[in-house]
Amino acid sequence: MDTTATTPAAPAAGTTADDDASAPSWEELVSSAMLGTDRRPPAGSAAARDLPGVLLDAAALHTVRRRAGLRPGPAAPLPEPAPEDPRPPLPEAARLRLDQLLAGRTAPSPAGRRGAAPDLAELLPQWLALADRHGYKAPPAALPALLDAARARTDLRPQALRLAGPRGLWLARLNPEWRFALRGRGAGGRLPSPEDAEGVRALWDEGLFAERVALLSAVRAEDPAAGLALLASTWSAERAEDRLMFLDSLRAGLSDADEGFLEEALDDRSRNVRATAAELLSALPASALAGRMAARAATCVGLDRTAPTPTIAVEAPHECDAAMQRDGLVATPPAGRGERSWWLGQLVEATPLPSWSARFGGRGPEEIVALPVADDWQGELHAAWCRAAVRQRDPAWSRALLGSPAVPPATGPGTSSLGERAQLLSTLPVEERARWVASFIAAHGLSEAFQLLGVCAVPWAEPLGAAVIDALDIAREAGSYPWSFSGVMGLAERCLAPEAAGRLESLTARPDETEESSPGAGDYWSEAFQRLVSTLRLRAAMRAELTPPPPPDASAPPPGP
């Protein structure tokens, strides 16, 4: 029922005032429609044969007359003008490429096959990273599609919002579906400068939680001491869940200057806050907590002087007292774990790794890891050292625990878990990481290397790229289906250097099938390598389109007439 009319309607064109007076009211028409025209025919239609038609005609006429009599409402205030964005615009070719990437995923081939065309949706993150690196701004016409893409994919949001810039935030305030873009930012979508003490204080006291977290991170990045003082000023009044998130943000720029605050947080009323404070303190080798943990661990792990050869002896803790629990040890083990091994693992994990050299007679990490461990404690001890190496970002211990990439994972010195190996690799320099994984692939193939490839820097440095291509070529020649390598193929499309396309060209041909080959595998391999080559070439084109032209040479003579 239309109830928007608030003023009497003028007679419709071609009618008289008498006609208007005899016409049924809207309420009468509604009553006839609900009771039925046979029980309550519309006024003035008793002799009509088509009563439902008469009712609908009268309702249509009444609706037009009511709408014609409406008075326009007051105009809504205009939004404030969009702010200026001083960054340079995208080159024309890059702008067209952005429209193509935002248009969506490449359509799959029949029978569920991906086809040879690049997956555009998977290339959008790389395009955004390149555009952000060169400091471009998004075209105004692309902002709605860019914000829609960021709403659908959280992994795109940081880079997409940087490209959208202040105009994207201005637009986000006008559409509730884009309000995610305003989270974690200050008033108007901008954080105050860390030098603006008044603005920082106002946002810290009055802002939303996400805005305060972003503000604390920004201040910490500029002045860690000022960020810590800001957090300490309201710490006792914060909720437990907020204290936990604020404390976790101290990981960036963590230093010995944070020890006093973290030591006090060990007495927090929230168990999760206490555990996080202890974890952060254990990452500071010079902290008092690290020293306490080292002293406890020294009573549990050491050299067995009675053994004929140097051997590590382990005596796990017999209790987890209140002081140990204050320092972050969890007393109750998870299901399936013994208490003493659980306590031992936590102690060793929180002990500064450099302290073990003195404990073992000046031996280095590789010598310590190579020592035999008595009474089947090796697995527990080495696993704790792996966690400590990752937490303390110690590359020397990571190398020792990783061992040689040629050694089978099940017999490695420190760990047999590929997940743990990947975490250890993340502490090594980029080039060393690539070399280690390349040697691992050469020794064990690609099937075991997927997790390890995920921690390597993009684009893959040599010799890692060459090792992946060689392993894929070997699998292709073996004639097996490429489905088991689809994950590695997807990584290669995004992570191989675009210059590798030339080397891959010869692999796009359909390989000869042998008696051992799986039927149709050659077609799948050919298609997969065609897609890989086309994707690498598209990435090269994207890079060229986004690369700004070199500045003109001021010393060059002006062009002639």
XYZ file of C-alpha atoms in Angstrom:
561
model
C 0.000 0.000 0.000
C 1.347 3.393 -0.967
C 1.369 5.652 2.086
C 3.815 8.295 0.944
C 1.301 10.932 -0.147
C 0.822 13.657 2.431
C -1.100 16.258 0.419
C -4.421 16.040 -1.410
C -4.029 15.116 -5.054
C -5.390 17.358 -7.777
C -7.975 15.834 -10.153
C -6.302 13.777 -12.868
C -6.218 15.182 -16.386
C -9.521 14.580 -18.213
C -11.591 14.273 -15.006
C -13.846 16.681 -13.181
C -14.212 17.500 -9.540
C -17.477 15.466 -9.470
C -15.598 12.442 -10.866
C -12.966 12.883 -8.181
C -15.565 13.072 -5.426
C -17.309 9.860 -6.572
C -14.080 7.870 -6.998
C -13.443 5.264 -4.278
C -10.812 6.070 -1.712
C -7.567 4.106 -1.457
C -8.782 2.503 1.747
C -11.965 1.318 -0.015
C -9.920 -0.198 -2.843
C -7.697 -2.050 -0.337
C -10.791 -3.360 1.464
C -12.248 -4.675 -1.827
C -8.946 -6.345 -2.709
C -8.697 -8.105 0.653
C -12.342 -9.234 0.932
C -12.776 -10.005 -2.743
C -14.609 -8.079 -5.440
C -17.515 -10.548 -5.361
C -18.172 -9.691 -1.713
C -17.283 -6.001 -1.868
C -17.286 -4.636 -5.439
C -15.543 -1.291 -6.000
C -17.828 1.738 -5.676
C -19.618 2.596 -8.910
C -18.859 -0.772 -10.568
C -21.865 -2.853 -9.639
C -22.933 -3.281 -13.309
C -19.432 -4.130 -14.536
C -18.666 -7.676 -15.632
C -14.906 -7.661 -14.925
C -14.833 -6.528 -11.313
C -11.149 -7.497 -10.703
C -10.131 -5.521 -13.791
C -12.136 -2.519 -12.627
C -10.429 -2.734 -9.228
C -6.923 -2.824 -10.740
C -7.733 0.067 -13.113
C -9.012 2.159 -10.228
C -5.944 1.333 -8.133
C -3.595 2.266 -10.982
C -5.418 5.559 -11.540
C -5.410 6.307 -7.830
C -1.677 5.605 -7.576
C -0.852 7.987 -10.416
C -3.047 10.708 -8.906
C -1.431 10.298 -5.475
C 2.100 10.442 -6.882
C 1.260 13.487 -8.985
C 0.183 15.314 -5.834
C 3.379 14.678 -3.890
C 5.517 17.644 -2.988
C 9.297 17.199 -3.358
C 11.103 16.704 -0.077
C 14.068 18.772 1.080
C 17.317 18.051 -0.743
C 19.919 16.061 1.177
C 23.109 17.968 1.950
C 25.903 17.392 -0.519
C 28.863 15.370 0.733
C 32.100 17.175 1.340
C 34.337 17.296 -1.729
C 36.737 14.417 -2.240
C 40.260 15.269 -1.035
C 43.064 15.732 -3.502
C 45.549 12.930 -4.044
C 48.932 14.355 -5.066
C 50.375 11.023 -6.216
C 51.005 10.473 -9.937
C 48.290 8.751 -11.989
C 48.730 5.310 -13.464
C 50.133 5.080 -16.981
C 47.389 4.382 -19.502
C 48.487 0.787 -20.161
C 48.582 0.061 -16.415
C 45.135 1.590 -15.973
C 43.690 -0.724 -18.605
C 45.474 -3.662 -16.977
C 43.927 -2.818 -13.608
C 40.459 -2.837 -15.173
C 41.223 -6.264 -16.646
C 42.444 -7.696 -13.347
C 39.476 -6.318 -11.412
C 37.039 -7.790 -13.923
C 37.403 -11.235 -12.365
C 38.829 -14.714 -12.591
C 39.668 -16.308 -15.911
C 36.909 -18.676 -16.986
C 37.880 -22.364 -16.592
C 38.172 -24.675 -19.549
C 35.646 -27.457 -20.185
C 35.763 -30.553 -17.988
C 37.064 -28.484 -15.058
C 40.507 -27.890 -16.563
C 42.131 -24.542 -15.935
C 43.190 -24.008 -19.505
C 46.257 -22.162 -20.733
C 45.134 -18.621 -19.841
C 46.613 -16.902 -16.750
C 44.529 -16.684 -13.606
C 43.981 -12.942 -13.376
C 42.658 -12.994 -9.820
C 45.910 -14.524 -8.577
C 47.952 -11.791 -10.287
C 46.091 -8.875 -8.719
C 48.110 -8.927 -5.445
C 51.384 -8.686 -7.370
C 50.043 -5.864 -9.520
C 48.952 -3.933 -6.420
C 52.360 -4.437 -4.795
C 54.138 -3.087 -7.883
C 51.813 -0.096 -8.160
C 52.317 0.704 -4.468
C 56.091 0.440 -4.864
C 56.014 3.165 -7.520
C 53.634 5.398 -5.545
C 50.753 5.543 -8.046
C 47.155 6.480 -7.225
C 44.094 4.593 -8.429
C 41.942 6.091 -11.220
C 38.714 7.520 -9.739
C 36.574 5.313 -11.987
C 38.297 2.174 -10.658
C 37.719 2.949 -6.972
C 34.330 1.138 -6.614
C 35.664 -2.080 -8.178
C 38.872 -1.802 -6.148
C 36.953 -1.436 -2.875
C 34.679 -4.330 -3.831
C 37.727 -6.521 -4.463
C 39.213 -5.542 -1.088
C 35.913 -6.295 0.646
C 35.838 -9.786 -0.858
C 39.519 -10.614 -0.218
C 41.117 -9.575 3.040
C 44.582 -10.372 1.660
C 44.178 -7.499 -0.816
C 43.080 -4.866 1.670
C 46.360 -3.232 2.773
C 47.691 -2.754 -0.760
C 44.288 -1.964 -2.298
C 43.597 0.733 0.295
C 47.033 2.268 -0.209
C 46.341 2.487 -3.940
C 42.842 3.887 -3.298
C 44.343 6.574 -1.082
C 42.355 9.426 0.495
C 39.707 9.381 -2.229
C 39.041 5.713 -1.587
C 38.507 6.448 2.115
C 36.237 9.377 1.216
C 34.168 7.051 -0.961
C 34.109 4.314 1.692
C 32.340 6.651 4.115
C 29.421 6.891 1.663
C 28.761 3.135 1.336
C 28.194 0.882 4.384
C 29.596 -2.106 2.487
C 32.996 -0.379 2.318
C 33.196 0.675 5.950
C 35.905 -1.951 6.493
C 38.286 0.537 4.858
C 37.856 2.920 7.789
C 38.734 0.393 10.485
C 42.075 0.821 12.144
C 42.418 4.439 11.104
C 41.973 7.743 12.814
C 39.263 10.314 12.302
C 38.494 10.785 8.670
C 40.512 7.683 7.831
C 43.862 9.266 8.735
C 46.099 8.770 11.711
C 47.590 11.834 13.364
C 51.300 12.294 12.975
C 53.300 10.836 15.886
C 54.676 14.353 16.393
C 51.131 15.666 16.932
C 50.981 14.998 20.677
C 47.511 16.512 21.070
C 46.039 14.545 18.160
C 47.667 11.306 19.325
C 46.324 11.760 22.853
C 42.810 12.568 21.624
C 42.618 9.521 19.367
C 44.111 7.251 22.035
C 41.533 8.404 24.579
C 38.492 8.555 22.289
C 39.151 6.319 19.271
C 37.776 2.899 18.465
C 39.866 -0.097 19.486
C 41.114 -0.785 15.938
C 42.063 2.871 15.580
C 44.015 2.733 18.830
C 45.888 -0.421 17.764
C 46.865 1.245 14.486
C 47.889 4.401 16.355
C 50.057 2.460 18.798
C 51.808 0.661 15.919
C 52.422 3.952 14.101
C 53.834 5.673 17.177
C 55.994 2.637 18.019
C 57.432 2.666 14.504
C 58.585 6.277 14.962
C 59.430 6.319 18.678
C 59.233 2.985 20.573
C 59.583 4.668 23.955
C 56.718 7.076 23.220
C 54.526 4.194 22.103
C 55.244 2.262 25.281
C 54.492 5.345 27.405
C 51.199 5.789 25.566
C 50.194 2.211 26.315
C 51.296 2.397 29.947
C 49.219 5.549 30.534
C 45.915 3.620 30.266
C 47.073 0.016 30.788
C 45.325 -0.614 34.100
C 41.973 0.608 32.733
C 41.982 -1.514 29.547
C 39.900 -4.671 29.109
C 41.768 -8.002 29.245
C 41.193 -8.791 25.563
C 42.375 -5.285 24.621
C 45.477 -5.573 26.800
C 46.345 -8.805 24.987
C 46.112 -7.190 21.550
C 48.042 -4.115 22.627
C 50.763 -6.306 24.125
C 51.006 -8.349 20.947
C 51.623 -5.149 18.962
C 54.872 -4.638 20.918
C 56.514 -7.435 18.886
C 57.453 -4.865 16.258
C 60.489 -3.015 17.540
C 60.762 -5.133 20.699
C 63.885 -4.179 22.677
C 65.412 -4.321 26.142
C 63.721 -0.978 26.878
C 60.376 -2.833 27.010
C 61.520 -5.263 29.724
C 60.275 -3.280 32.717
C 56.763 -2.970 31.334
C 56.646 -6.635 30.301
C 57.973 -7.793 33.696
C 55.061 -6.006 35.362
C 52.664 -7.642 32.893
C 53.752 -11.044 34.254
C 51.491 -10.257 37.240
C 48.500 -9.359 35.069
C 45.160 -10.811 36.099
C 44.677 -12.328 32.605
C 46.442 -15.637 31.948
C 46.729 -14.889 28.221
C 48.342 -11.523 28.910
C 50.830 -13.151 31.266
C 51.701 -15.816 28.679
C 52.268 -13.233 25.948
C 54.437 -11.080 28.209
C 56.546 -14.128 29.078
C 56.927 -15.035 25.405
C 58.116 -11.531 24.555
C 60.550 -11.474 27.464
C 62.014 -14.819 26.438
C 62.815 -13.274 23.048
C 65.069 -10.769 24.859
C 68.218 -12.774 25.745
C 69.371 -10.216 28.319
C 66.065 -10.068 30.197
C 65.742 -11.232 33.806
C 63.122 -13.789 32.763
C 65.502 -15.274 30.183
C 68.126 -15.566 32.907
C 65.691 -17.316 35.251
C 64.715 -19.746 32.514
C 68.360 -20.437 31.676
C 69.084 -21.221 35.323
C 66.164 -23.643 35.503
C 67.092 -25.303 32.221
C 70.689 -25.740 33.386
C 69.442 -27.988 36.184
C 67.603 -30.147 33.649
C 69.954 -30.420 30.655
C 73.721 -30.902 30.642
C 76.615 -33.196 29.790
C 76.748 -36.655 31.312
C 80.263 -36.774 32.748
C 80.064 -40.534 33.382
C 79.337 -41.532 29.763
C 82.261 -42.856 27.689
C 81.519 -40.304 24.976
C 80.040 -36.797 25.363
C 76.294 -37.290 25.834
C 73.487 -34.950 26.795
C 71.721 -35.991 29.993
C 68.165 -34.814 30.658
C 66.335 -34.695 33.986
C 62.905 -33.153 33.381
C 61.356 -30.935 36.092
C 59.438 -32.739 38.833
C 57.055 -29.827 39.488
C 55.837 -26.569 38.004
C 55.847 -24.174 40.948
C 54.219 -20.751 41.213
C 57.384 -18.923 40.155
C 57.621 -21.013 36.979
C 53.963 -20.356 36.205
C 54.484 -16.621 36.722
C 57.248 -16.783 34.126
C 54.868 -18.217 31.560
C 54.976 -21.994 32.007
C 51.595 -23.655 31.608
C 51.213 -26.287 34.295
C 48.571 -28.486 32.680
C 49.760 -30.310 29.551
C 47.545 -30.951 26.527
C 45.939 -34.349 26.138
C 48.450 -37.061 25.373
C 51.481 -35.221 26.781
C 53.298 -36.096 29.959
C 53.660 -33.361 32.543
C 57.428 -33.522 32.922
C 58.167 -33.519 29.164
C 55.673 -30.666 28.743
C 57.416 -28.570 31.405
C 60.859 -29.389 29.993
C 59.886 -28.299 26.482
C 58.609 -24.946 27.728
C 61.751 -24.329 29.784
C 64.123 -25.079 26.912
C 62.058 -23.042 24.450
C 62.260 -19.965 26.685
C 66.003 -20.319 27.418
C 68.339 -17.987 25.458
C 70.116 -20.147 22.907
C 73.560 -18.524 23.409
C 73.573 -19.823 26.994
C 73.862 -23.438 25.810
C 77.385 -22.923 24.482
C 78.728 -22.302 27.984
C 76.649 -25.167 29.324
C 78.254 -27.581 26.836
C 81.891 -26.604 27.184
C 82.058 -23.901 24.517
C 80.576 -26.021 21.751
C 78.756 -24.305 18.900
C 75.176 -25.026 17.816
C 76.115 -27.696 15.253
C 78.282 -29.560 17.758
C 75.577 -29.415 20.416
C 72.846 -30.652 18.077
C 75.102 -33.513 16.942
C 75.577 -34.801 20.514
C 73.611 -37.947 21.409
C 70.839 -37.502 23.975
C 70.312 -40.137 26.626
C 67.052 -41.883 27.542
C 65.101 -41.041 24.372
C 64.871 -37.323 25.181
C 66.344 -36.234 21.827
C 63.034 -35.634 20.064
C 61.638 -33.488 22.878
C 64.877 -31.544 23.338
C 65.470 -30.855 19.650
C 61.839 -29.838 19.079
C 62.148 -27.297 21.910
C 65.381 -25.957 20.422
C 63.589 -25.585 17.061
C 60.852 -23.489 18.662
C 63.467 -21.413 20.468
C 65.401 -20.766 17.247
C 62.221 -19.525 15.543
C 61.134 -17.395 18.512
C 64.584 -15.856 18.988
C 65.262 -15.581 15.217
C 68.667 -17.261 15.613
C 70.060 -18.254 12.183
C 73.051 -20.178 13.595
C 70.840 -22.531 15.567
C 68.395 -22.770 12.658
C 71.217 -23.943 10.373
C 72.309 -26.547 12.892
C 68.791 -27.886 13.383
C 68.028 -27.891 9.660
C 71.162 -29.853 8.828
C 72.118 -30.665 5.255
C 69.273 -30.412 2.708
C 70.459 -33.722 1.242
C 69.638 -35.571 4.483
C 66.166 -37.194 4.375
C 63.694 -35.278 6.579
C 63.036 -38.318 8.779
C 66.702 -38.534 9.771
C 67.562 -34.850 10.048
C 69.517 -33.599 13.051
C 66.849 -31.404 14.580
C 63.446 -32.147 13.167
C 61.594 -34.426 10.796
C 58.625 -32.059 10.323
C 58.528 -30.059 7.103
C 56.446 -27.440 8.887
C 59.195 -26.952 11.477
C 61.821 -26.871 8.749
C 59.881 -24.133 6.976
C 59.788 -22.074 10.182
C 63.524 -22.535 10.696
C 64.186 -21.505 7.093
C 62.290 -18.259 7.655
C 65.064 -17.099 10.010
C 67.795 -17.429 7.361
C 68.835 -14.714 4.863
C 66.883 -14.731 1.596
C 69.719 -15.998 -0.609
C 70.711 -18.760 1.799
C 67.080 -19.838 2.097
C 66.787 -20.153 -1.695
C 69.999 -22.175 -1.957
C 68.926 -24.559 0.813
C 65.515 -25.251 -0.736
C 67.062 -25.668 -4.196
C 69.408 -28.336 -2.819
C 66.502 -29.988 -1.009
C 64.495 -30.179 -4.259
C 67.470 -31.605 -6.134
C 67.813 -34.328 -3.494
C 64.170 -35.146 -2.726
C 62.011 -33.732 -5.537
C 59.058 -31.383 -5.398
C 56.527 -33.511 -3.551
C 58.183 -32.754 -0.173
C 59.068 -29.141 -0.905
C 55.726 -27.322 -1.130
C 55.791 -25.922 2.429
C 59.435 -24.950 2.052
C 58.768 -23.021 -1.154
C 56.140 -20.977 0.643
C 58.736 -19.255 2.864
C 61.068 -18.274 -0.004
C 61.169 -14.658 -1.162
C 59.415 -13.723 -4.420
C 60.559 -13.788 -7.150
C 62.516 -16.965 -6.467
C 66.226 -16.310 -6.567
C 68.564 -18.610 -8.419
C 69.323 -21.430 -8.147
C 65.842 -22.065 -6.697
C 63.980 -21.172 -9.894
C 66.181 -23.478 -11.957
C 65.715 -26.315 -9.452
C 61.924 -26.041 -9.646
C 61.955 -26.011 -13.458
C 64.275 -29.031 -13.595
C 62.089 -30.976 -11.161
C 58.935 -30.166 -13.162
C 60.689 -31.254 -16.353
C 61.662 -34.562 -14.743
C 58.068 -35.162 -13.623
C 56.839 -34.305 -17.138
C 59.252 -36.761 -18.735
C 58.166 -39.465 -16.292
C 54.704 -39.339 -17.837
C 52.717 -39.051 -14.600
C 49.692 -36.828 -14.265
C 50.558 -33.233 -13.254
C 47.718 -33.030 -10.721
C 49.996 -33.852 -7.793
C 52.146 -30.873 -8.845
C 49.272 -28.413 -9.295
C 50.145 -26.602 -6.051
C 53.768 -26.159 -7.099
C 52.631 -25.056 -10.567
C 50.417 -22.407 -8.982
C 53.322 -21.185 -6.860
C 55.607 -21.134 -9.910
C 53.146 -18.934 -11.805
C 53.317 -16.340 -9.027
C 56.896 -16.804 -7.803
C 59.203 -17.673 -10.725
C 61.105 -14.741 -12.167
C 59.385 -13.600 -15.396
C 62.695 -14.031 -17.241
C 62.287 -17.817 -16.868
C 59.603 -17.846 -19.591
C 62.213 -18.309 -22.333
C 63.597 -21.429 -20.708
C 60.121 -22.906 -20.293
C 59.077 -22.403 -23.914
C 60.386 -25.799 -25.018
C 58.326 -27.555 -22.317
C 55.012 -26.333 -23.728
C 55.159 -28.965 -26.499
C 53.269 -32.189 -25.915
C 55.755 -34.834 -24.703
C 55.952 -38.220 -26.365
C 53.957 -40.848 -24.498
C 55.561 -44.141 -23.531
C 54.051 -47.361 -22.287
C 54.601 -46.171 -18.715
C 52.923 -42.803 -19.343
C 49.464 -42.144 -17.967
C 46.902 -41.722 -20.781
C 46.437 -38.075 -21.679
C 49.095 -36.837 -19.254
C 51.040 -35.183 -22.080
C 48.128 -32.918 -22.943
C 47.776 -31.826 -19.334
C 51.488 -31.087 -19.002
C 51.520 -29.109 -22.252
C 48.560 -27.047 -21.112
C 50.068 -26.448 -17.662
C 53.369 -25.206 -19.102
C 51.559 -23.008 -21.642
C 49.678 -21.387 -18.762
C 52.920 -20.974 -16.810
C 54.665 -19.297 -19.750
C 51.730 -17.005 -20.520
C 51.476 -16.027 -16.855
C 55.184 -15.177 -16.623
C 54.945 -13.067 -19.771
C 51.895 -11.289 -18.421
C 53.781 -10.529 -15.205
C 56.657 -9.129 -17.268
C 54.185 -6.928 -19.165
C 52.643 -5.736 -15.899
C 56.056 -4.787 -14.570
C 56.909 -2.878 -17.752
C 53.568 -1.050 -17.754
C 54.044 0.109 -14.169
C 57.681 1.151 -14.507
C 57.815 4.941 -14.821
C 59.878 6.355 -17.695
C 63.385 7.496 -16.791
C 63.746 11.221 -16.080
C 65.044 13.288 -18.975
C 68.782 13.808 -19.095
C 69.359 17.463 -18.259
C 72.794 17.360 -19.845
C 71.494 16.106 -23.183
C 71.247 18.735 -25.962
C 67.724 19.804 -26.896
C 66.225 18.019 -29.898
C 66.766 19.650 -33.249
C 64.080 21.273 -35.321
